[in-house]
């Protein structure tokens, strides 16, 4: 599916002048077909550019991050982008984080939800084992008391 510039602007919340400016800067360059130049992926890229601008990144940094994501072949729909206003990290679903401004350098990602769930499961299993042990002691004591 493809979209006109007016449709792309409406769907992304960008102005037509932003689309034109970003195209001239090489941020999001649609295919040559001018009747419906924007693809769905272009719309995603336009939203990414707008979000990164809102986060305070410079156009030069945004261009490098978008260029990396396009050239890397990453499935952009499966990524979450995180920025501190200086660096852009692309977070994969498998827990890897890529520094999109440093040619995809990997960084360590610790999913605290998963760690918390794992620890909670271990604590639950420990409590169940402990209760089973205590119940076993009580049962043994009850049997011993009954035989005395």
Backbone as a printed PyTorch tensor [residue, N CA C, xyz], in Angstrom:
tensor([[[  0.8520,  -1.1710,   0.0000],
         [  0.0000,   0.0000,   0.0000],
         [  0.8970,   1.2330,   0.0000]],

        [[  0.5080,   2.2250,  -0.7450],
         [  1.2820,   3.4520,  -0.7960],
         [  0.3720,   4.6500,  -0.5480]],

        [[  0.9960,   5.7650,  -0.2180],
         [  0.2560,   6.9370,   0.2270],
         [  0.7960,   8.1900,  -0.4470]],

        [[ -0.0880,   9.1480,  -0.7070],
         [  0.3520,  10.4390,  -1.2310],
         [  1.0360,  11.2070,  -0.1090]],

        [[  1.6980,  12.2820,  -0.4680],
         [  2.3560,  13.1130,   0.5440],
         [  1.3300,  13.6760,   1.5260]],

        [[  0.1730,  14.0910,   1.0210],
         [ -0.8730,  14.6350,   1.8940],
         [ -1.3690,  13.5620,   2.8720]],

        [[ -1.5550,  12.3430,   2.3720],
         [ -1.9780,  11.2510,   3.2490],
         [ -0.8940,  10.9320,   4.2730]],

        [[  0.3570,  10.9080,   3.8360],
         [  1.4680,  10.6220,   4.7440],
         [  1.5470,  11.6770,   5.8400]],

        [[  1.3640,  12.9340,   5.4550],
         [  1.4000,  14.0150,   6.4430],
         [  0.2800,  13.8360,   7.4670]],

        [[ -0.9030,  13.5300,   6.9860],
         [ -2.0490,  13.3500,   7.8900],
         [ -1.8380,  12.1510,   8.8210]],

        [[ -1.3660,  11.0490,   8.2650],
         [ -1.2110,   9.8190,   9.0440],
         [ -0.0520,   9.8880,  10.0540]],

        [[  0.9170,  10.7340,   9.8060],
         [  2.0810,  10.8120,  10.7010],
         [  2.0690,  12.0360,  11.6060]],

        [[  1.1390,  12.9600,  11.3460],
         [  1.0910,  14.1740,  12.1500],
         [  2.1770,  15.1760,  11.7780]],

        [[  2.7880,  14.9840,  10.6210],
         [  3.8310,  15.8950,  10.1360],
         [  3.2050,  16.8500,   9.1190]],

        [[  3.8730,  17.9590,   8.8920],
         [  3.3950,  18.8820,   7.8690],
         [  4.0140,  18.5030,   6.5220]],

        [[  3.3880,  18.9740,   5.4520],
         [  3.9290,  18.7300,   4.1120],
         [  5.3180,  19.3520,   3.9770]],

        [[  5.5280,  20.5010,   4.6080],
         [  6.8500,  21.1440,   4.5150],
         [  7.9000,  20.3130,   5.2590]],

        [[  7.5100,  19.6590,   6.3630],
         [  8.4520,  18.7690,   7.0610],
         [  8.8250,  17.5940,   6.1560]],

        [[  7.8370,  16.9910,   5.5240],
         [  8.1090,  15.8620,   4.6360],
         [  9.0770,  16.2690,   3.5340]],

        [[  8.8220,  17.4110,   2.9550],
         [  9.6720,  17.9070,   1.8720],
         [ 11.0870,  18.2060,   2.3820]],

        [[ 11.1830,  18.8320,   3.5270],
         [ 12.4830,  19.1570,   4.1150],
         [ 13.2570,  17.8900,   4.4690]],

        [[ 12.5820,  16.9260,   5.0780],
         [ 13.2510,  15.6830,   5.4810],
         [ 13.6900,  14.8800,   4.2570]],

        [[ 12.9250,  14.9870,   3.1750],
         [ 13.3260,  14.3190,   1.9350],
         [ 14.5980,  14.9660,   1.3850]],

        [[ 14.6460,  16.3160,   1.3670],
         [ 15.8420,  17.0220,   0.8800],
         [ 17.0710,  16.6990,   1.7220]],

        [[ 16.8610,  16.5130,   3.0360],
         [ 17.9700,  16.1960,   3.9400],
         [ 18.3620,  14.7200,   3.8870]],

        [[ 17.5670,  13.9270,   3.2110],
         [ 17.8810,  12.5020,   3.1010],
         [ 17.4230,  11.6830,   4.2880]],

        [[ 16.5460,  12.2160,   5.1290],
         [ 16.0530,  11.4650,   6.2820],
         [ 15.0840,  10.3700,   5.8630]],

        [[ 14.0770,  10.7500,   5.1130],
         [ 13.1070,   9.7890,   4.5860],
         [ 12.9020,  10.1470,   3.1230]],

        [[ 13.4300,   9.3110,   2.2640],
         [ 13.3550,   9.5640,   0.8280],
         [ 12.4360,   8.5190,   0.2070]],

        [[ 11.2370,   8.9430,  -0.1830],
         [ 10.3010,   7.9900,  -0.7850],
         [ 10.7490,   7.5920,  -2.1840]],

        [[ 10.1820,   6.5040,  -2.7090],
         [ 10.4960,   6.0880,  -4.0840],
         [ 10.1320,   7.1850,  -5.0820]],

        [[ 10.5620,   7.0260,  -6.3020],
         [ 10.4040,   8.0590,  -7.3330],
         [  8.9610,   8.2600,  -7.7960]],

        [[  8.0730,   7.3070,  -7.5520],
         [  6.6770,   7.4190,  -7.9940],
         [  5.9980,   8.5560,  -7.2260]],

        [[  5.7540,   9.6500,  -7.8790],
         [  5.2070,  10.8370,  -7.2110],
         [  3.6940,  10.7990,  -7.0090]],

        [[  2.9790,   9.8400,  -7.5990],
         [  1.5350,   9.7890,  -7.3750],
         [  1.2240,   9.2420,  -5.9900]],

        [[  1.9440,   8.2390,  -5.5650],
         [  1.8130,   7.6700,  -4.2160],
         [  3.2110,   7.3090,  -3.7220]],

        [[  3.9800,   8.3120,  -3.3180],
         [  5.3970,   8.0640,  -3.0520],
         [  5.7290,   7.3900,  -1.7230]],

        [[  4.8320,   7.4050,  -0.7690],
         [  5.1970,   6.9080,   0.5560],
         [  4.6470,   5.5090,   0.8290]],

        [[  5.5190,   4.6310,   1.3270],
         [  5.1250,   3.2800,   1.7290],
         [  4.7960,   3.2780,   3.2170]],

        [[  4.2860,   2.1610,   3.6860],
         [  4.0070,   2.0340,   5.1180],
         [  5.2970,   2.2200,   5.9280]],

        [[  6.3880,   1.6280,   5.4520],
         [  7.6630,   1.7780,   6.1620],
         [  8.1080,   3.2290,   6.1910]],

        [[  7.8330,   3.9680,   5.1370],
         [  8.1490,   5.3970,   5.1310],
         [  7.3550,   6.1180,   6.2230]],

        [[  6.0850,   5.7440,   6.3820],
         [  5.2640,   6.3630,   7.4320],
         [  5.8610,   6.0980,   8.8040]],

        [[  6.3090,   4.8660,   9.0150],
         [  6.9480,   4.5240,  10.2920],
         [  8.2010,   5.3680,  10.4770]],

        [[  9.0090,   5.4810,   9.4290],
         [ 10.2370,   6.2730,   9.5040],
         [  9.9260,   7.7410,   9.7910]],

        [[  8.8810,   8.2750,   9.1860],
         [  8.5000,   9.6640,   9.4370],
         [  8.1080,   9.8750,  10.8980]],

        [[  7.3660,   8.9200,  11.4440],
         [  6.9930,   9.0190,  12.8600],
         [  8.2200,   8.9330,  13.7630]],

        [[  9.1640,   8.0730,  13.3880],
         [ 10.4010,   7.9330,  14.1550],
         [ 11.1680,   9.2520,  14.1410]],

        [[ 11.2950,   9.8470,  12.9730],
         [ 12.0050,  11.1300,  12.8570],
         [ 11.3230,  12.1810,  13.7380]],

        [[ 10.0070,  12.2760,  13.6480],
         [  9.2780,  13.2560,  14.4590],
         [  9.4830,  13.0060,  15.9530]],

        [[  9.4390,  11.7360,  16.3620],
         [  9.6270,  11.3980,  17.7810],
         [ 11.0300,  11.7500,  18.2640]],

        [[ 12.0280,  11.4530,  17.4360],
         [ 13.4050,  11.7540,  17.8200],
         [ 13.6550,  13.2540,  17.8590]],

        [[ 13.0300,  13.9990,  16.9530],
         [ 13.1310,  15.4600,  17.0100],
         [ 12.4970,  15.9860,  18.2960]],

        [[ 11.3220,  15.4410,  18.6400],
         [ 10.6430,  15.8340,  19.8790],
         [ 11.4910,  15.5240,  21.1060]],

        [[ 12.3110,  14.4620,  21.0050],
         [ 13.1720,  14.0690,  22.1220],
         [ 14.4380,  14.9210,  22.2040]],

        [[ 14.6310,  15.8100,  21.2200],
         [ 15.7480,  16.7260,  21.2880],
         [ 16.9760,  16.3350,  20.4850]],

        [[ 16.8920,  15.2940,  19.6720],
         [ 18.0460,  14.9020,  18.8640],
         [ 18.2230,  15.8570,  17.6930]],

        [[ 19.4660,  16.0360,  17.3030],
         [ 19.7570,  16.8780,  16.1440],
         [ 19.4200,  16.1120,  14.8700]],

        [[ 19.2020,  16.8470,  13.8020],
         [ 18.8940,  16.2110,  12.5170],
         [ 20.0380,  15.3140,  12.0540]],

        [[ 21.2830,  15.7130,  12.3350],
         [ 22.4300,  14.8920,  11.9310],
         [ 22.4040,  13.5420,  12.6420]],

        [[ 22.1110,  13.5330,  13.9420],
         [ 22.0380,  12.2730,  14.6890],
         [ 20.8660,  11.4170,  14.2090]],

        [[ 19.7620,  12.0660,  13.9420],
         [ 18.5880,  11.3310,  13.4650],
         [ 18.8910,  10.6940,  12.1170]],

        [[ 19.5480,  11.4390,  11.2320],
         [ 19.8960,  10.9010,   9.9160],
         [ 20.7710,   9.6630,  10.0720]],

        [[ 21.7740,   9.7140,  10.9710],
         [ 22.6480,   8.5660,  11.1770],
         [ 21.8810,   7.3850,  11.7410]],

        [[ 20.9920,   7.6240,  12.6960],
         [ 20.2180,   6.5350,  13.3040],
         [ 19.2830,   5.8950,  12.2880]],

        [[ 18.5590,   6.7150,  11.5310],
         [ 17.6320,   6.1930,  10.5260],
         [ 18.4050,   5.4530,   9.4370]],

        [[ 19.5250,   6.0210,   9.0230],
         [ 20.3520,   5.3720,   7.9970],
         [ 20.8270,   4.0060,   8.4800]],

        [[ 21.2710,   3.9260,   9.7360],
         [ 21.7030,   2.6330,  10.2750],
         [ 20.5570,   1.6330,  10.2490]],

        [[ 19.3840,   2.0490,  10.7200],
         [ 18.2460,   1.1300,  10.7920],
         [ 17.8520,   0.6360,   9.4040]],

        [[ 17.8720,   1.5210,   8.4230],
         [ 17.5130,   1.1310,   7.0510],
         [ 18.5650,   0.1860,   6.4860]],

        [[ 19.8350,   0.5300,   6.6400],
         [ 20.9070,  -0.2770,   6.0600],
         [ 21.1190,  -1.6030,   6.7810]],

        [[ 20.7690,  -1.6650,   8.0620],
         [ 20.9990,  -2.8830,   8.8370],
         [ 20.0240,  -3.9910,   8.4710]],

        [[ 18.9110,  -3.6190,   7.8760],
         [ 17.9140,  -4.6200,   7.5360],
         [ 17.1000,  -5.0690,   8.7390]],

        [[ 17.2190,  -4.3500,   9.8460],
         [ 16.4480,  -4.6890,  11.0530],
         [ 14.9560,  -4.6000,  10.7470]],

        [[ 14.1800,  -5.4520,  11.3690],
         [ 12.7280,  -5.3740,  11.2720],
         [ 12.2860,  -4.2520,  12.2030]],

        [[ 12.0590,  -3.0770,  11.6250],
         [ 11.7880,  -1.8950,  12.4350],
         [ 10.5480,  -2.0730,  13.3130]],

        [[  9.5950,  -2.8540,  12.8480],
         [  8.3750,  -3.0530,  13.6240],
         [  8.6460,  -3.8370,  14.9040]],

        [[  9.7470,  -4.5780,  14.9520],
         [ 10.0630,  -5.3850,  16.1270],
         [ 11.0300,  -4.6600,  17.0630]],

        [[ 11.2940,  -3.3890,  16.8010],
         [ 12.2450,  -2.6370,  17.6130],
         [ 11.5280,  -1.6060,  18.4710]],

        [[ 12.1340,  -1.2900,  19.5870],
         [ 11.7510,  -0.1340,  20.3840],
         [ 12.9560,   0.7830,  20.3880]],

        [[ 12.7290,   2.0620,  20.1480],
         [ 13.8290,   3.0130,  20.1750],
         [ 13.8220,   3.7390,  21.5070]],

        [[ 15.0060,   3.8970,  22.0620],
         [ 15.1750,   4.5940,  23.3300],
         [ 16.2410,   5.6550,  23.1080]],

        [[ 16.0060,   6.8560,  23.6200],
         [ 17.0070,   7.9100,  23.4910],
         [ 17.0920,   8.7020,  24.7780]],

        [[ 18.2820,   9.2220,  25.0120],
         [ 18.4730,  10.1410,  26.1310],
         [ 18.6760,  11.5530,  25.6040]],

        [[ 18.3720,  11.7700,  24.3400],
         [ 18.5560,  13.0520,  23.7020],
         [ 19.9230,  13.1710,  23.0390]],

        [[ 20.7730,  12.1870,  23.2690],
         [ 22.1090,  12.2030,  22.6990],
         [ 22.3740,  10.9370,  21.8960]],

        [[ 21.9950,   9.8140,  22.4360],
         [ 22.2160,   8.5140,  21.8140],
         [ 20.8680,   7.8890,  21.4990]],

        [[ 20.8400,   7.0500,  20.4850],
         [ 19.6280,   6.3100,  20.1260],
         [ 19.9590,   4.8290,  20.2260]],

        [[ 19.1720,   4.1050,  21.0070],
         [ 19.3350,   2.6610,  21.1110],
         [ 18.1260,   2.0040,  20.4780]],

        [[ 18.3810,   0.9620,  19.7230],
         [ 17.3170,   0.1540,  19.1420],
         [ 17.2540,  -1.1320,  19.9520]],

        [[ 16.1400,  -1.3810,  20.5860],
         [ 15.9840,  -2.5450,  21.4630],
         [ 15.2010,  -3.6260,  20.7280]],

        [[ 15.8050,  -4.8020,  20.6270],
         [ 15.1530,  -5.9450,  19.9840],
         [ 14.3050,  -6.6880,  20.9980]],

        [[ 13.3580,  -7.4520,  20.4790],
         [ 12.5040,  -8.2700,  21.3470],
         [ 13.2950,  -9.3330,  22.0940]],

        [[ 14.4420,  -9.7600,  21.5450],
         [ 15.2250, -10.8080,  22.1930],
         [ 16.1310, -10.2720,  23.2980]],

        [[ 15.9970,  -8.9800,  23.6110],
         [ 16.7550,  -8.4140,  24.7070],
         [ 18.0420,  -7.7280,  24.3120]],

        [[ 18.4040,  -7.7500,  23.0460],
         [ 19.6160,  -7.0690,  22.6150],
         [ 19.3160,  -5.5960,  22.3690]],

        [[ 20.2920,  -4.7700,  22.6940],
         [ 20.1850,  -3.3410,  22.4260],
         [ 21.3070,  -2.9670,  21.4850]],

        [[ 20.9740,  -2.2500,  20.4380],
         [ 21.9550,  -1.7920,  19.4720],
         [ 22.0670,  -0.2810,  19.5590]],

        [[ 23.2870,   0.2180,  19.5960],
         [ 23.5130,   1.6520,  19.5690],
         [ 23.4130,   2.0800,  18.1170]],

        [[ 22.3300,   2.7290,  17.7510],
         [ 22.0640,   3.0720,  16.3580],
         [ 22.9700,   4.1820,  15.8440]],

        [[ 23.7090,   4.8250,  16.7120],
         [ 24.6280,   5.8690,  16.2700],
         [ 26.0660,   5.3790,  16.2100]],

        [[ 26.2980,   4.1630,  16.6670],
         [ 27.6520,   3.6100,  16.6470],
         [ 27.6850,   2.3170,  15.8620]],

        [[ 27.0630,   2.3200,  14.7200],
         [ 27.0730,   1.1890,  13.7890],
         [ 26.6050,  -0.1030,  14.4260]],

        [[ 25.5780,  -0.0250,  15.2610],
         [ 24.9650,  -1.2260,  15.7920],
         [ 25.7490,  -1.9260,  16.8830]],

        [[ 26.6060,  -1.2000,  17.5760],
         [ 27.3570,  -1.8020,  18.6780],
         [ 26.3720,  -2.3620,  19.6960]],

        [[ 26.5810,  -3.6110,  20.0930],
         [ 25.6810,  -4.2500,  21.0550],
         [ 25.9280,  -3.7370,  22.4680]],

        [[ 24.8670,  -3.6300,  23.2220],
         [ 24.9560,  -3.2410,  24.6250],
         [ 24.1910,  -4.2780,  25.4310]],

        [[ 24.4050,  -4.3170,  26.7140],
         [ 23.7400,  -5.2720,  27.5890],
         [ 22.3620,  -4.7550,  27.9560]],

        [[ 21.3920,  -5.6380,  27.9090],
         [ 20.0220,  -5.2970,  28.2720],
         [ 19.5430,  -6.3320,  29.2740]],

        [[ 19.0550,  -5.8740,  30.3900],
         [ 18.5170,  -6.7760,  31.4000],
         [ 17.0380,  -6.4630,  31.5350]],

        [[ 16.2030,  -7.4240,  31.1890],
         [ 14.7620,  -7.2670,  31.2770],
         [ 14.3560,  -7.5010,  32.7280]],

        [[ 14.1170,  -6.4160,  33.4640],
         [ 13.8190,  -6.5350,  34.8890],
         [ 12.4950,  -7.2270,  35.1500]],

        [[ 11.5500,  -7.0970,  34.2410],
         [ 10.2840,  -7.8280,  34.4060],
         [ 10.5440,  -9.3290,  34.4010]],

        [[ 11.3780,  -9.7780,  33.4780],
         [ 11.6860, -11.2030,  33.3860],
         [ 12.4790, -11.6640,  34.6140]],

        [[ 13.4540, -10.8560,  35.0400],
         [ 14.2450, -11.2060,  36.2260],
         [ 13.3370, -11.2840,  37.4420]],

        [[ 12.4530, -10.3090,  37.5870],
         [ 11.5220, -10.2920,  38.7140],
         [ 10.6160, -11.5120,  38.6920]],

        [[ 10.0940, -11.8590,  37.5270],
         [  9.2250, -13.0290,  37.4010],
         [  9.9840, -14.3110,  37.7200]],

        [[ 11.2370, -14.4080,  37.2620],
         [ 12.0560, -15.5930,  37.5550],
         [ 12.3140, -15.7260,  39.0510]],

        [[ 12.6600, -14.6170,  39.7000],
         [ 12.9100, -14.6540,  41.1450],
         [ 11.6260, -14.9980,  41.8890]],

        [[ 10.5070, -14.4270,  41.4870],
         [  9.2240, -14.7300,  42.1370],
         [  8.8910, -16.2120,  41.9960]],

        [[  9.1540, -16.7860,  40.8270],
         [  8.9000, -18.2150,  40.6130],
         [  9.8070, -19.0600,  41.5040]],

        [[ 11.0710, -18.6640,  41.6220],
         [ 12.0070, -19.3940,  42.4890],
         [ 11.5750, -19.3090,  43.9470]],

        [[ 11.1430, -18.1310,  44.3910],
         [ 10.6820, -17.9600,  45.7690],
         [  9.4400, -18.7970,  46.0110]],

        [[  8.5300, -18.8120,  45.0520],
         [  7.3110, -19.6170,  45.1790],
         [  7.6600, -21.1100,  45.2870]],

        [[  8.5710, -21.5730,  44.4350],
         [  8.9930, -22.9770,  44.4750],
         [  9.6790, -23.2940,  45.7980]],

        [[ 10.5200, -22.3620,  46.2780],
         [ 11.2030, -22.5580,  47.5610],
         [ 10.2020, -22.6650,  48.6950]],

        [[  9.2100, -21.7550,  48.7230],
         [  8.1800, -21.7960,  49.7630],
         [  7.3980, -23.0990,  49.7160]],

        [[  7.0900, -23.5850,  48.5280],
         [  6.3480, -24.8410,  48.3840],
         [  7.1840, -26.0060,  48.9090]],

        [[  8.4830, -26.0370,  48.5680],
         [  9.3610, -27.1030,  49.0590],
         [  9.5000, -27.0440,  50.5740]],

        [[  9.6520, -25.8360,  51.1040],
         [  9.7880, -25.6770,  52.5540],
         [  8.5260, -26.1470,  53.2580]],

        [[  7.3600, -25.7600,  52.7160],
         [  6.0980, -26.1720,  53.3310],
         [  5.9300, -27.6910,  53.2640]],

        [[  6.3330, -28.2810,  52.1440],
         [  6.2710, -29.7320,  52.0020],
         [  7.1830, -30.4040,  53.0330]],

        [[  8.3710, -29.8500,  53.2540],
         [  9.3060, -30.3970,  54.2410],
         [  8.7220, -30.2990,  55.6470]],

        [[  8.1650, -29.1210,  55.9810],
         [  7.5660, -28.9180,  57.3140],
         [  6.3810, -29.8600,  57.5020]],

        [[  5.5590, -29.9850,  56.4750],
         [  4.4120, -30.8970,  56.5540],
         [  4.8870, -32.3370,  56.7440]],

        [[  5.9810, -32.7010,  56.0660],
         [  6.5420, -34.0450,  56.2180],
         [  7.0310, -34.2830,  57.6370]],

        [[  7.6570, -33.2690,  58.2380],
         [  8.1070, -33.3940,  59.6360],
         [  6.9180, -33.5550,  60.5670]],

        [[  5.8770, -32.7730,  60.3390],
         [  4.6760, -32.8660,  61.1820],
         [  4.0420, -34.2540,  61.0660]],

        [[  3.9510, -34.7540,  59.8230],
         [  3.3620, -36.0680,  59.6100],
         [  4.1820, -37.1520,  60.3010]],

        [[  5.4920, -37.0470,  60.1900],
         [  6.3780, -38.0270,  60.8310],
         [  6.2260, -37.9410,  62.3530]],

        [[  6.1180, -36.7470,  62.8640],
         [  5.9690, -36.5680,  64.3130],
         [  4.6210, -37.0960,  64.7900]],

        [[  3.5650, -36.8710,  63.9800],
         [  2.2470, -37.3660,  64.3380],
         [  2.2500, -38.8890,  64.3540]],

        [[  2.9010, -39.5210,  63.4080],
         [  3.0000, -40.9710,  63.3530],
         [  3.7980, -41.4650,  64.5490]],

        [[  4.8960, -40.7790,  64.8770],
         [  5.7410, -41.1790,  66.0130],
         [  4.9770, -41.0450,  67.3090]],

        [[  4.2080, -39.9460,  67.4610],
         [  3.4190, -39.7470,  68.6800],
         [  2.3180, -40.7810,  68.8120]],

        [[  1.7550, -41.2160,  67.6860],
         [  0.6680, -42.1960,  67.7200],
         [  1.1900, -43.5630,  68.0720]],

        [[  2.4530, -43.8830,  67.7720],
         [  2.9910, -45.1890,  68.0740],
         [  3.5380, -45.2590,  69.4750]],

        [[  3.7180, -44.1240,  70.1130],
         [  4.2410, -44.1290,  71.4870],
         [  3.2050, -44.4460,  72.5040]]])
